[in-house]
CSV table of C-alpha atoms and ligand atoms in Angstrom, one decimal:
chain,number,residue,atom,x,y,z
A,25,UNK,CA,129.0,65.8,74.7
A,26,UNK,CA,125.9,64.0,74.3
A,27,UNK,CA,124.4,62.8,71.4
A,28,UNK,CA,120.6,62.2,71.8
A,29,UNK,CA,118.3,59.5,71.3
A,30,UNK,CA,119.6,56.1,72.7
A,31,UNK,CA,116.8,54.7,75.0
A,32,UNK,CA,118.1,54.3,78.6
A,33,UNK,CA,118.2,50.9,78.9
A,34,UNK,CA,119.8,48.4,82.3
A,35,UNK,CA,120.6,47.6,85.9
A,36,UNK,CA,122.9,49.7,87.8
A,37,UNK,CA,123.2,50.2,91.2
A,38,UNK,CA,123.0,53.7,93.5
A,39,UNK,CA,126.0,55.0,95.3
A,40,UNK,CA,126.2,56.4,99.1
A,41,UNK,CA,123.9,59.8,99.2
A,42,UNK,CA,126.2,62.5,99.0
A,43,UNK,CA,123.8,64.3,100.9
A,44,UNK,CA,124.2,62.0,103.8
A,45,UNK,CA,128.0,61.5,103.9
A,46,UNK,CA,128.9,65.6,103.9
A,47,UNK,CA,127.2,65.9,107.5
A,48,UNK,CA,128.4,62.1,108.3
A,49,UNK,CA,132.2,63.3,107.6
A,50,UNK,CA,132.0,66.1,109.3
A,51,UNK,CA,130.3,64.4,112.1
A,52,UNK,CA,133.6,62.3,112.5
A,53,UNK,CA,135.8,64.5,114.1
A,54,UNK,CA,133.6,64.0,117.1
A,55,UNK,CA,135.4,61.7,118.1
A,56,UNK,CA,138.9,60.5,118.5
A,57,UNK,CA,138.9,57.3,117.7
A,58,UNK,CA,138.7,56.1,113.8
A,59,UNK,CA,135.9,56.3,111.7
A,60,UNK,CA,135.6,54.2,108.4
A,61,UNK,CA,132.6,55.5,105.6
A,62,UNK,CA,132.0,52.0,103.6
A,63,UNK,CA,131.0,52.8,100.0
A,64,UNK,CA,131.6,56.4,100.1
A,65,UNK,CA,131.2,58.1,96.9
A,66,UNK,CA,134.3,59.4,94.7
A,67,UNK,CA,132.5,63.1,94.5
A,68,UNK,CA,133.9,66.7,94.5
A,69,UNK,CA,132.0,67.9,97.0
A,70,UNK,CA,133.5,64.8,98.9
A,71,UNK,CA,136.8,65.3,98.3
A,72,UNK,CA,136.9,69.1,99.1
A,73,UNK,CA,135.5,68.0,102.5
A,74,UNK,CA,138.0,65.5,103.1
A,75,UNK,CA,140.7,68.4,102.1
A,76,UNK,CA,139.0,70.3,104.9
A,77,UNK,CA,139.1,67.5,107.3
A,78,UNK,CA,142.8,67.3,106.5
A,79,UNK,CA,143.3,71.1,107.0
A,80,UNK,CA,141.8,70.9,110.5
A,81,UNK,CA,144.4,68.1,111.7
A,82,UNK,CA,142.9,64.6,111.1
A,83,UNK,CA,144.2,62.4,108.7
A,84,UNK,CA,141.7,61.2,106.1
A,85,UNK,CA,142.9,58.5,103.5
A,86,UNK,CA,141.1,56.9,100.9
A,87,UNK,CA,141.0,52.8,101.1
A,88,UNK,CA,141.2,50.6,98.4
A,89,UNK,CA,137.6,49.0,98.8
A,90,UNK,CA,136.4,52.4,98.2
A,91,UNK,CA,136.1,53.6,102.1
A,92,UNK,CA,137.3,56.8,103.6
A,93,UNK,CA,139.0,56.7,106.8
A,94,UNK,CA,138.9,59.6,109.3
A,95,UNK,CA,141.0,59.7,112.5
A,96,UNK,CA,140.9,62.8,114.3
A,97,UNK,CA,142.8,62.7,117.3
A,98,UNK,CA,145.4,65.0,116.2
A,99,UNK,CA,142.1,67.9,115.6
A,100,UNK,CA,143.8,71.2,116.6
A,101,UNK,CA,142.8,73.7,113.9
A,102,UNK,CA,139.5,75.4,114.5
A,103,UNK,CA,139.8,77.5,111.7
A,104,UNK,CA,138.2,76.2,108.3
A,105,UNK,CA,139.9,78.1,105.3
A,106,UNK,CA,138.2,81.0,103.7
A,107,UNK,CA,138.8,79.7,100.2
A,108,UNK,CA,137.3,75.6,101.2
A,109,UNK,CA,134.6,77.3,102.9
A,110,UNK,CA,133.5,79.5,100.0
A,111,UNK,CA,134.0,76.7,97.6
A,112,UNK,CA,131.3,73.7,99.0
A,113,UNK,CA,128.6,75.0,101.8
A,114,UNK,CA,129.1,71.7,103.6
A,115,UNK,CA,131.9,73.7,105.6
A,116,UNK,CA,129.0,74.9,107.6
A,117,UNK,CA,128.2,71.3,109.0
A,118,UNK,CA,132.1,71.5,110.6
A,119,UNK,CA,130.9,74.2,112.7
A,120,UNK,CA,128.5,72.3,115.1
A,121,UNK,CA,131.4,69.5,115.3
A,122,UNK,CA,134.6,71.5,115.6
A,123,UNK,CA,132.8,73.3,118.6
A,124,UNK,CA,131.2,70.0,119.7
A,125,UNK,CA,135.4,69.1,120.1
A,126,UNK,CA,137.6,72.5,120.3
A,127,UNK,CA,134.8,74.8,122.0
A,128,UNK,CA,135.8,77.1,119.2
A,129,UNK,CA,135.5,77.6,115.5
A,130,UNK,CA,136.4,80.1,113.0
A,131,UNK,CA,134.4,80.2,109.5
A,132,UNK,CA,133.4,82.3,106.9
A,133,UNK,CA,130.2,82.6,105.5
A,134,UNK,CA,129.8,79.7,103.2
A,135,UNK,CA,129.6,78.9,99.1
A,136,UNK,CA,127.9,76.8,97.4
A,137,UNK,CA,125.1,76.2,94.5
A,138,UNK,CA,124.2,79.4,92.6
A,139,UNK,CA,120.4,78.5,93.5
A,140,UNK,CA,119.7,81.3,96.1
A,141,UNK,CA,120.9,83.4,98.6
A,142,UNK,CA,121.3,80.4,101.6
A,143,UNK,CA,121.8,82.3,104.2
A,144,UNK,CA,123.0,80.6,107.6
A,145,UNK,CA,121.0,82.4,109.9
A,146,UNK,CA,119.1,79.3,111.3
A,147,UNK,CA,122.5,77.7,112.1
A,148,UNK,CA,123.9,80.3,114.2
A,149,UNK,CA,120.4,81.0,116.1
A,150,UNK,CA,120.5,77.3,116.6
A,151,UNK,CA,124.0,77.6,118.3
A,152,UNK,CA,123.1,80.2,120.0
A,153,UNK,CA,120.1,78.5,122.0
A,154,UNK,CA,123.0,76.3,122.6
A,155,UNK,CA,125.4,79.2,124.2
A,156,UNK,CA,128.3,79.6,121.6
A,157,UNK,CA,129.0,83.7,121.1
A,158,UNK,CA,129.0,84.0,117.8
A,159,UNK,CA,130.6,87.6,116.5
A,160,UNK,CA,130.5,88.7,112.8
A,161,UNK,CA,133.9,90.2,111.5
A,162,UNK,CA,133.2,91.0,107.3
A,163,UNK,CA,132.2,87.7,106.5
A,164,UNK,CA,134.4,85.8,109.2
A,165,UNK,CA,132.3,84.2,112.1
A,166,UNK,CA,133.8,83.9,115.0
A,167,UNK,CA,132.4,81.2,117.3
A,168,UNK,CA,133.0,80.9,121.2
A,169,UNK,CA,131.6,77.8,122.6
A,170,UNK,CA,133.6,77.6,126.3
A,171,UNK,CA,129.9,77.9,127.6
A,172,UNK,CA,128.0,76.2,125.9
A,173,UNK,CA,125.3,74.2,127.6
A,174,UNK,CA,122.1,72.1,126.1
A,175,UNK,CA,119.1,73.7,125.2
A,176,UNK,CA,115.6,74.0,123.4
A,177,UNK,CA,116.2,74.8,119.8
A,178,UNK,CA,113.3,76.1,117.6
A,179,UNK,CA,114.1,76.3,114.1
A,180,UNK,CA,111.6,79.1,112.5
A,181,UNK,CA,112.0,76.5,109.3
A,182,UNK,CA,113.2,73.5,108.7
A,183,UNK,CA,116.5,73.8,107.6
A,184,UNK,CA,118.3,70.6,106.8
A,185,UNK,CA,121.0,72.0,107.7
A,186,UNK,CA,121.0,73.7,110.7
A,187,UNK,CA,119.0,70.5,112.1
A,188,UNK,CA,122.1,68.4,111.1
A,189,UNK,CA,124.9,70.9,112.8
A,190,UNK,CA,122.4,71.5,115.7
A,191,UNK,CA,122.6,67.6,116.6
A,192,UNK,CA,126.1,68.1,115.8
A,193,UNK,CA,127.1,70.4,118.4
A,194,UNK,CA,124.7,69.2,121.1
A,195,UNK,CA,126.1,65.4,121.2
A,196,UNK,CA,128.9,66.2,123.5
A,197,UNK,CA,127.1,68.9,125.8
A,198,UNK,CA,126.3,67.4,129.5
A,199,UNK,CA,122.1,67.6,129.4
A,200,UNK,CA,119.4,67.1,126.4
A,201,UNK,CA,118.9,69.6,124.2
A,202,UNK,CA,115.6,69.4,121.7
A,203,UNK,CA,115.3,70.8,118.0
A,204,UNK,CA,111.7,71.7,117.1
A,205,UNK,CA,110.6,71.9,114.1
A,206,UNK,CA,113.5,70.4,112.7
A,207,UNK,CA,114.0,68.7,109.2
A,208,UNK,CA,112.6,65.4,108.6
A,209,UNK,CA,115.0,64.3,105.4
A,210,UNK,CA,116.3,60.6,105.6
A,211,UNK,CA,119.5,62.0,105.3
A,212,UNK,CA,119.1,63.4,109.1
A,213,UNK,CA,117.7,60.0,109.9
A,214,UNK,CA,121.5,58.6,108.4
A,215,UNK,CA,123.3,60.9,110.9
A,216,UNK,CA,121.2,59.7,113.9
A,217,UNK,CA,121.8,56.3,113.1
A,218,UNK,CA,125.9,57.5,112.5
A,219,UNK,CA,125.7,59.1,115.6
A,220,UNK,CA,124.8,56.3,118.2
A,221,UNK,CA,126.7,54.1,116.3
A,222,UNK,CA,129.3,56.0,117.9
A,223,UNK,CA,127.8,56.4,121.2
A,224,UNK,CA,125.3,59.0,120.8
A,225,UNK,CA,122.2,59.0,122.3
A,226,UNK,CA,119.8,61.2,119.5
A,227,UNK,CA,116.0,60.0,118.4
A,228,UNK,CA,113.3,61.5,116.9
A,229,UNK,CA,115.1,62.3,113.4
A,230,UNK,CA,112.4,62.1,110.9
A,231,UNK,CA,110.1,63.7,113.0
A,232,UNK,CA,109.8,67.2,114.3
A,233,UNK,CA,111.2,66.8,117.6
A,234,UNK,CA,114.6,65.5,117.6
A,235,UNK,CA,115.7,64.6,121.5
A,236,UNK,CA,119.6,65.0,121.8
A,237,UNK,CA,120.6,63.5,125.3
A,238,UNK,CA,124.7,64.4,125.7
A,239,UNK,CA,127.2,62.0,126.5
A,240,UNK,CA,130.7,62.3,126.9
A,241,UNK,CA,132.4,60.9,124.4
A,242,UNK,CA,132.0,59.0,120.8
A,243,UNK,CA,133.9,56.5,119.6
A,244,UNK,CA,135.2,54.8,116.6
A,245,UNK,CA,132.2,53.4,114.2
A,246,UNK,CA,132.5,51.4,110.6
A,247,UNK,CA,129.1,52.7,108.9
A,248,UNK,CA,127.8,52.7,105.2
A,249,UNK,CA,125.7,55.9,104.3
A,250,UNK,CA,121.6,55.6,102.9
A,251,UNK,CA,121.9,55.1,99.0
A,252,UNK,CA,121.4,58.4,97.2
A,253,UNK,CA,117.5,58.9,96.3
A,254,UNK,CA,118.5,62.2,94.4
A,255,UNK,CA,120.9,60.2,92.0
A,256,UNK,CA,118.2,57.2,92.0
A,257,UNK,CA,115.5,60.0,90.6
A,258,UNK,CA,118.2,62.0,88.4
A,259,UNK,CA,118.6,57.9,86.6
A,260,UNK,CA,114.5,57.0,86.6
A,261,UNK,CA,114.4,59.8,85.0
A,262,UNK,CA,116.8,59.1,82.2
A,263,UNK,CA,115.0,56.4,81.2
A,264,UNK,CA,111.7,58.0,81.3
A,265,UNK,CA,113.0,61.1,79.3
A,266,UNK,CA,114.5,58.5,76.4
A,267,UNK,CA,111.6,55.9,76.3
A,268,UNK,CA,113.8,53.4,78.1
A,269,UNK,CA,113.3,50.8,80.9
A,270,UNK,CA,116.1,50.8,83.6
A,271,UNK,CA,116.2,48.8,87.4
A,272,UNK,CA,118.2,51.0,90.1
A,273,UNK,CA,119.6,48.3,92.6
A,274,UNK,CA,120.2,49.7,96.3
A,275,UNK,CA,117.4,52.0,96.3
A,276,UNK,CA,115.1,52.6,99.7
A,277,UNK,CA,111.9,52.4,97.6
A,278,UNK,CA,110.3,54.3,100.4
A,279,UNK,CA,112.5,57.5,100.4
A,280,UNK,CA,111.9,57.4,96.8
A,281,UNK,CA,108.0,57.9,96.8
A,282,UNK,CA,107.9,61.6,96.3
A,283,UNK,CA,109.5,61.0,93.4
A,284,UNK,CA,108.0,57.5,92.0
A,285,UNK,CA,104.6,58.9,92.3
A,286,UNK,CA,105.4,61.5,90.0
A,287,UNK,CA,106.6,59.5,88.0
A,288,UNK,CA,103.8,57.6,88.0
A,289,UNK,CA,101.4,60.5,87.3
A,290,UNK,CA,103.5,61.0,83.9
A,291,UNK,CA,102.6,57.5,82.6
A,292,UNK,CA,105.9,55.6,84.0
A,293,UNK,CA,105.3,51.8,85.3
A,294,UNK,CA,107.1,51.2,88.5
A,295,UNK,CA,108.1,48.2,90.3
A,296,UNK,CA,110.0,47.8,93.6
A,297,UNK,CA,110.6,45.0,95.5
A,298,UNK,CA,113.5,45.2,98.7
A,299,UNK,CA,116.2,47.4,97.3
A,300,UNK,CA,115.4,47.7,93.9
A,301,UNK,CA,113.6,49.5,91.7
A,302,UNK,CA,112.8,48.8,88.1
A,303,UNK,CA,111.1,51.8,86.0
A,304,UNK,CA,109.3,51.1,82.2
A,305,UNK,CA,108.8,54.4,80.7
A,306,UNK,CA,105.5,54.8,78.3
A,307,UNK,CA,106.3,55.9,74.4
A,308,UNK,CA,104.9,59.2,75.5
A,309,UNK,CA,105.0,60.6,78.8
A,310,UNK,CA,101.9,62.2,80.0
A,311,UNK,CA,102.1,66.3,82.4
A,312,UNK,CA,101.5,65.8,86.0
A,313,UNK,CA,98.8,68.4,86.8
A,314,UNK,CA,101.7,70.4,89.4
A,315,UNK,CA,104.6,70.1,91.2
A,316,UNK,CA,105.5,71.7,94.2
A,317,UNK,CA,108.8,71.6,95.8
A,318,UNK,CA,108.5,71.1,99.4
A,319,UNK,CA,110.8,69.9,102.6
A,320,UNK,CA,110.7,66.1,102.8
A,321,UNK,CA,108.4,64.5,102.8
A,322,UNK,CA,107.2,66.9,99.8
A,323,UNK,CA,109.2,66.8,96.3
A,324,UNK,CA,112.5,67.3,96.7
A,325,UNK,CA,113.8,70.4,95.3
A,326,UNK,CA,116.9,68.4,94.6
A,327,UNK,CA,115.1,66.6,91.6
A,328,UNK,CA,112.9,69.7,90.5
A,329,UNK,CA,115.3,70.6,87.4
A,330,UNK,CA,115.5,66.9,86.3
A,331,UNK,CA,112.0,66.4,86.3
A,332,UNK,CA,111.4,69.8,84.7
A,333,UNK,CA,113.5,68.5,81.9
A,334,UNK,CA,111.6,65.4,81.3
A,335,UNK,CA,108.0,67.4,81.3
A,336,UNK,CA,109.6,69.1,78.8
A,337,UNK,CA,108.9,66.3,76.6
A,338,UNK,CA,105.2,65.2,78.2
A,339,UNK,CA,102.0,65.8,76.6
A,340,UNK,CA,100.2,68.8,78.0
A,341,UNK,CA,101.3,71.5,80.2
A,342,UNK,CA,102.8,70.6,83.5
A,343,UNK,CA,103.1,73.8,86.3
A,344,UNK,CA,106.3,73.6,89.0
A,345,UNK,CA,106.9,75.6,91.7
A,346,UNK,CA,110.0,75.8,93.5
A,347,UNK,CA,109.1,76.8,97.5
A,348,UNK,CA,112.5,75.4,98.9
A,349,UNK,CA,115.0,77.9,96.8
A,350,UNK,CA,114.0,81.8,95.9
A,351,UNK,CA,116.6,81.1,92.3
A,352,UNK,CA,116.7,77.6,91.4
A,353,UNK,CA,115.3,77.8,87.6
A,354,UNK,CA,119.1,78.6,86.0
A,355,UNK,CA,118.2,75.7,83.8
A,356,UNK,CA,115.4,77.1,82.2
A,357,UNK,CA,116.9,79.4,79.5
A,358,UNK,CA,119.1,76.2,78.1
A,359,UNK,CA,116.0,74.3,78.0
A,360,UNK,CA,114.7,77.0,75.9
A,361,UNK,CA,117.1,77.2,73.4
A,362,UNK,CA,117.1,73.2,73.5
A,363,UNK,CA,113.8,73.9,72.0
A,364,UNK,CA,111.5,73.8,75.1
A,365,UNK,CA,108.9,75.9,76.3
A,366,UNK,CA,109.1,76.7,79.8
A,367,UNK,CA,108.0,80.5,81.1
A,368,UNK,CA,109.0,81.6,84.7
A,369,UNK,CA,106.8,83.6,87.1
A,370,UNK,CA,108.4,84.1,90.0
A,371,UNK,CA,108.8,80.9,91.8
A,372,UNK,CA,106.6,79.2,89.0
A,373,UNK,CA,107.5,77.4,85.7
A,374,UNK,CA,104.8,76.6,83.0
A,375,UNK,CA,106.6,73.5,80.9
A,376,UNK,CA,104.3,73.5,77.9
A,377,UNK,CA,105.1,70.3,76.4
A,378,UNK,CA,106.7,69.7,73.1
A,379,UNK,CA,107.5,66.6,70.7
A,380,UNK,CA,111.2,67.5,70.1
A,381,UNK,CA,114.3,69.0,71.6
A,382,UNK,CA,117.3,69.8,69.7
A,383,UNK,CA,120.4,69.4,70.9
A,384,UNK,CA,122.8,73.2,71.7
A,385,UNK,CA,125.9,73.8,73.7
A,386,UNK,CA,124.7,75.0,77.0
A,387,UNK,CA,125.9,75.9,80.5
A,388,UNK,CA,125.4,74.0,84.0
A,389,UNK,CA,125.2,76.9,86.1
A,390,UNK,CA,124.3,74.5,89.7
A,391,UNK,CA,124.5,70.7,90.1
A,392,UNK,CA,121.2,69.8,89.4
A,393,UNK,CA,120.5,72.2,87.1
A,394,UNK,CA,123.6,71.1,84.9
A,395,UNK,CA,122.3,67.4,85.2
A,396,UNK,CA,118.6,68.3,83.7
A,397,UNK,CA,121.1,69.7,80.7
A,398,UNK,CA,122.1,66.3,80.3
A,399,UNK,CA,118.9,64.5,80.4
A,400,UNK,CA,117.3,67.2,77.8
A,401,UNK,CA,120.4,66.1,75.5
A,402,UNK,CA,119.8,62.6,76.0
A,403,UNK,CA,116.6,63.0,74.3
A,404,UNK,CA,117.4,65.8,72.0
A,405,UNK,CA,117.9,65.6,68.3
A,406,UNK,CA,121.7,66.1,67.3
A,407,UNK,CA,124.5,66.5,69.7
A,408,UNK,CA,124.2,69.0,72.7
A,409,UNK,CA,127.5,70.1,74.5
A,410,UNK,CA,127.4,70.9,78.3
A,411,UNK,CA,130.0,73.5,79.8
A,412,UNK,CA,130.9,73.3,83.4
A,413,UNK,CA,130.6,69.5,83.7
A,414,UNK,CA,132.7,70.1,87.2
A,415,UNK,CA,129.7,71.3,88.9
A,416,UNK,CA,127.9,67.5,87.8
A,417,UNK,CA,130.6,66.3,89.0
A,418,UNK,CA,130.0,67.7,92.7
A,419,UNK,CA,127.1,65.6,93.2
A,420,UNK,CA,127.4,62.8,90.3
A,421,UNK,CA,130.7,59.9,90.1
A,422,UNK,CA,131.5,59.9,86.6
A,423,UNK,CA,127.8,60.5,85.5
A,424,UNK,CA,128.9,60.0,81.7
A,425,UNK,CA,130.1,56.3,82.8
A,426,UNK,CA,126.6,55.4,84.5
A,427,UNK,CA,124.7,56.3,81.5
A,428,UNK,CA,127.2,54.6,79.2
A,429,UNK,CA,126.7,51.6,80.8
A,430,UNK,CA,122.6,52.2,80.3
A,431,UNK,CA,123.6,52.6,76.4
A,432,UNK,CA,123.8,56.9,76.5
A,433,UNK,CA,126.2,58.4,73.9
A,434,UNK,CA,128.0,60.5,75.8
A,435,UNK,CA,131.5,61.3,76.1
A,436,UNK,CA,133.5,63.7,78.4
A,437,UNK,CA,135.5,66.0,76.7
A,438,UNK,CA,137.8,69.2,77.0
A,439,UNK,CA,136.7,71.6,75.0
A,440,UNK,CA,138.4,74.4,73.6
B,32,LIG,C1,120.4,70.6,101.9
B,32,LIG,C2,121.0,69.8,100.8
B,32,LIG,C3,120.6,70.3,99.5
B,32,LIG,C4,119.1,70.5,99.4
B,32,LIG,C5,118.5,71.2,100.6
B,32,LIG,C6,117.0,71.2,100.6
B,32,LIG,C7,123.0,68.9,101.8
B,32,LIG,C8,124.5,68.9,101.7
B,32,LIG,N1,122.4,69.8,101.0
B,32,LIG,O1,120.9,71.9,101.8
B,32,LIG,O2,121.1,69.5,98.5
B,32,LIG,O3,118.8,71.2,98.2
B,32,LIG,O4,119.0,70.6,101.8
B,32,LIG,O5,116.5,70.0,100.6
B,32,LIG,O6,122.4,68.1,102.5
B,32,LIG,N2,117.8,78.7,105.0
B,32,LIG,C9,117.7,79.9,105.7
B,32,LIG,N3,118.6,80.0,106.7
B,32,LIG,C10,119.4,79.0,107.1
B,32,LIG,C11,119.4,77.8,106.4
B,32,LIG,C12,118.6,77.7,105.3
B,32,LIG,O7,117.0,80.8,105.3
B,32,LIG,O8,120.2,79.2,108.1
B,32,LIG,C13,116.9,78.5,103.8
B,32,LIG,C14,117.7,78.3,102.5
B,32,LIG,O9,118.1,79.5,102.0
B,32,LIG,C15,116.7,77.6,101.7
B,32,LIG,C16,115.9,76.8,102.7
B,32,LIG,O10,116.1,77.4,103.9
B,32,LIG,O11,115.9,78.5,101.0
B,32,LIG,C17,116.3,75.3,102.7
B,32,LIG,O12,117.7,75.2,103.1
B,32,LIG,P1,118.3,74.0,103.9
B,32,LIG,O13,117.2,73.0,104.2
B,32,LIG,O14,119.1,74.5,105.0
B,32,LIG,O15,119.2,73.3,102.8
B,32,LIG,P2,120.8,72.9,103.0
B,32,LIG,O16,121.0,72.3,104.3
B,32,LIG,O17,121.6,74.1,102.6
C-alpha cells in the first residue's frame, strides 16, 4: 500500500546485482572447493536458486555477515526439479555448470517473467557447438555431455544468457572455445572476473568475442558481485518521479550511463563521483524524444517499465520501444487506470504526459513491471494498492523498507 506524494528524499546504498549473482551461484558448483558470495542479496529469485543448489547435492548456508556459502563436493544430482525450474529461469544457467562437472544434466524448459516467450534455443545450439547431445522428451531436456570438447560458438543474438552458460560449460573442457557475438552486459564481465578468481582463464567479456581457454579445475574463491545498476535506476527514478533528490552509494557510475543520460534528457541533475551517485530531480520532468530498448550497451529493458512510469508524469509525449522482449508492456493497462495515457503499437508505447495520477489497486504481473506500479503510486494522488508484491520481491530486498528510509509511505500488507 502506497500512499502518494512524499518526495524521495536520502542516501542509501545498492545491493549485489541480482543479475550477476544467479549466473555467479550457479557458476559455483564448478568447483569443489568452497565458494563464499560477500554481500549477496536476500532475494527470491536468490533463494529459490540456493534451494536448487541444495537439491543438486551441495550445501549452501546463509552466513551471518550476509554471505552465502556454496560447497559442492558432494554434487551428484544432475537433475534440476521440474517445479524449481519452471518457477525462476535462472535454472537454465545450471545447465552449462552441472555438465561443466557431471557431463550430464537433466532440465525442463524453464519459467520465468511473464514478458515473452524466452525461448532457450540459443543455449542449447551453444552447447551443441560444444558436443553435448541434447534430446527433447515433452518439455524435459535431456543433456549428454561425455563428449564434449571446445569449440567456436556463434550466438545468432546476443543472449545474456546463453553467453553466461556457454562460458559456463566451456571452463572445464581441455582446448579454447570462443563465443561470437556474445553479450556484452557488465554482469558477464562479473562472471569472468568470478571465474578466474577461481582459476579460469576467460577474457574478452564485454566485448564480442569472449576467448574461453579450459583448465582443469577451479577452486575455492571469496568474491563480492557488481552492485545492481537495475535497482540503482528503479531508485533514481523514485526520486525523479516524486520531485525528490536522493544519492545511491555503491553505484558503477559507468554501467549506469544508459540510464543517467536519460535521465538527464528528462530534466534530472546528476552527479557522480567514485561510487556514488547523487540525483536532483527538476519540479517538472521534461519527455525524452525516444527510448529504445537495446542489448547493453543500449537501454536496458530491465528499467523500460520504470522509466515508462516516470514519463508518465513528463511534459510532452515521450515514444518507447521495447526491441529486447516481444510482451514486456503488462504495466501499461494499470498505468492507465492510474490515470496515464500510454497507447501500445506493437512493440511501441506513446506515454502522452499528464499532470496527475491517481492512486488504484493494481496487479504486478512481471518484476519490473510490478515495480513501475510502485513508482506510479509514489507519485499518485490517494493510496494505490499493488497485488502480487512476491514477484518485486524476486528482484527487490524489501523494496517497501528502502523507500521508507527515502521518506515513501508505504507499507506491506496482506490483503484480503
Ligand atoms: C537476462 C536478465 C534479464 C534481462 C535480459 C535482457 C538475468 C538473470 N536475467 O535474461 O533480467 O531482461 O537478460 O537484458 O540475467 N532469446 C532467444 N533464445 C534464447 C535466449 C534468448 O530467442 O535461447 C531471446 C529472448 O526471448 C529475448 C532476448 O533473446 O527476447 C534476450 O534474452 P536474454 O539476453 O537471453 O535474456 P536472459 O538471459 O533471459
Amino acid at each position: 500500500m502506497v500512499h502518494g506524494g512524499e518526495c524521495i528524499q536520502g542516501t542509501v546504498r545498492v545491493d549485489s546485482a541480482k543479475n550477476a549473482v544467479l549466473p555467479i551461484l550457479a557458476a559455483a558448483i564448478l568447483t569443489e572447493e568452497k565458494v563464499l558470495i560477500r554481500d549477496c542479496p536476500r532475494l527470491r529469485d536468490v533463494d529459490a536458486m540456493a534451494g536448487m543448489l541444495k537439491m543438486l547435492g551441495c550445501e549452501c548456508a546463509w552466513q551471518q555477515d550476509g554471505s552465502l556459502s556454496i560447497e559442492s563436493s558432494a554434487l551428484h544430482n544432475w537433475e534440476m526439479p521440474d517445479d524449481i525450474s519452471k518457477e525462476i529461469r535462472s535454472s537454465i544457467f545450471l545447465l552449462g555448470p552441472i555438465l561443466g562437472r557431471l557431463r550430464r544434466a537433466t532440465v525442463s524448459y524453464p519459467g520465468g517473467c511473464e514478458i515473452g516467450i524466452r525461448p532457450i534455443d540459443l543455449h542449447l545450439k551453444g552447447l551443441r557447438a560444444l558436443g553435448v547431445r541434447i534430446t527433447d522428451d515433452e518439455g524435459i531436456l535431456y543433456c549428454d555431455g561425455r563428449n564434449m570438447h571446445p569449440g567456436d560458438v556463434y550466438l545468432d543474438y546476443p543472449s545474456v544468457g546463453a553467453t553466461e552458460n556457454v562460458m559456463m560449460a566451456a571452463v572445464l573442457l581441455d582446448g579454447v572455445t570462443y563465443i561470437h557475438n556474445a553479450a556484452r552486459e557488465p554482469e558477464i564481465e562479473d562472471l569472468q572476473q568470478f571465474m578466474n578468481l577461481m582459476g579460469g582463464r576467460v577474457r574478452g567479456a564485454g566485448t564480442q568475442l569472449i576467448e574461453i581457454q579450459g583448465v582443469k579445475k577451479l577452486h575455492g574463491a571469496a568474491f563480492t558481485p557488481m552492485p545492481d545498476r537495475i535497482a540503482a535506476g528503479t531508485l533514481l527514478c523514485a526520486a525523479a518521479i516524486t520531485g525528490g533528490e536522493i544519492t545511491l552509494q555503491n553505484v558503477r557510475t559507468w554501467d549506469m550511463i544508459p540510464i543517467s543520460a536519460k535521465l538527464a534528457e528528462m530534466g534530472c541533475r546528476l552527479y557522480d563521483e567514485e561510487d556514488t551517485m547523487h540525483l536532483i530531480a527538476p519540479r517538472r520532468l521534461s519527455t525524452f524524444s525516444e527510448m529504445q530498448t537495446q542489448p547493453h550497451p543500449g537501454f536496458p529493458t530491465d528499467m523500460q517499465a520504470q522509466m515508462m512510469a516516470v514519463s508518465c508524469l513528463a511534459r510532452g509525449t515521450s515514444v518507447i520501444v521495447e526491441n529486447v522482449f516481444e510482451s514486456r508492456f503488462g504495466h501499461v493497462s494499470d498505468l492507465n487506470r492510474m490515470g496515464a495515457r500510454i497507447r501500445v503499437n506493437g512493440r511501441m508505447a506513446v506515454v502522452q504526459g499528464v499532470e496527475r495520477l491517481v492512486g488504484k489497486r493494481v496487479c504486478a504481473r512481471d518484476l519490473r513491471g510490478g515495480a513501475a506500479l510502485v513508482l506510479a503510486g509514489l507519485a499518485a494522488e490517494g493510496e494505490t494498492i499493488v497485488e502480487n508484491v512476491h514477484l518485486i520481491d524476486r528482484g527487490y530486498a524489501a523494496l517497501e523498507n528502502t523507500l521508507k528510509k527515502l521518506g515513501a509511505r508505504i507499507e506491506r500488507a496482506a490483503l484480503k
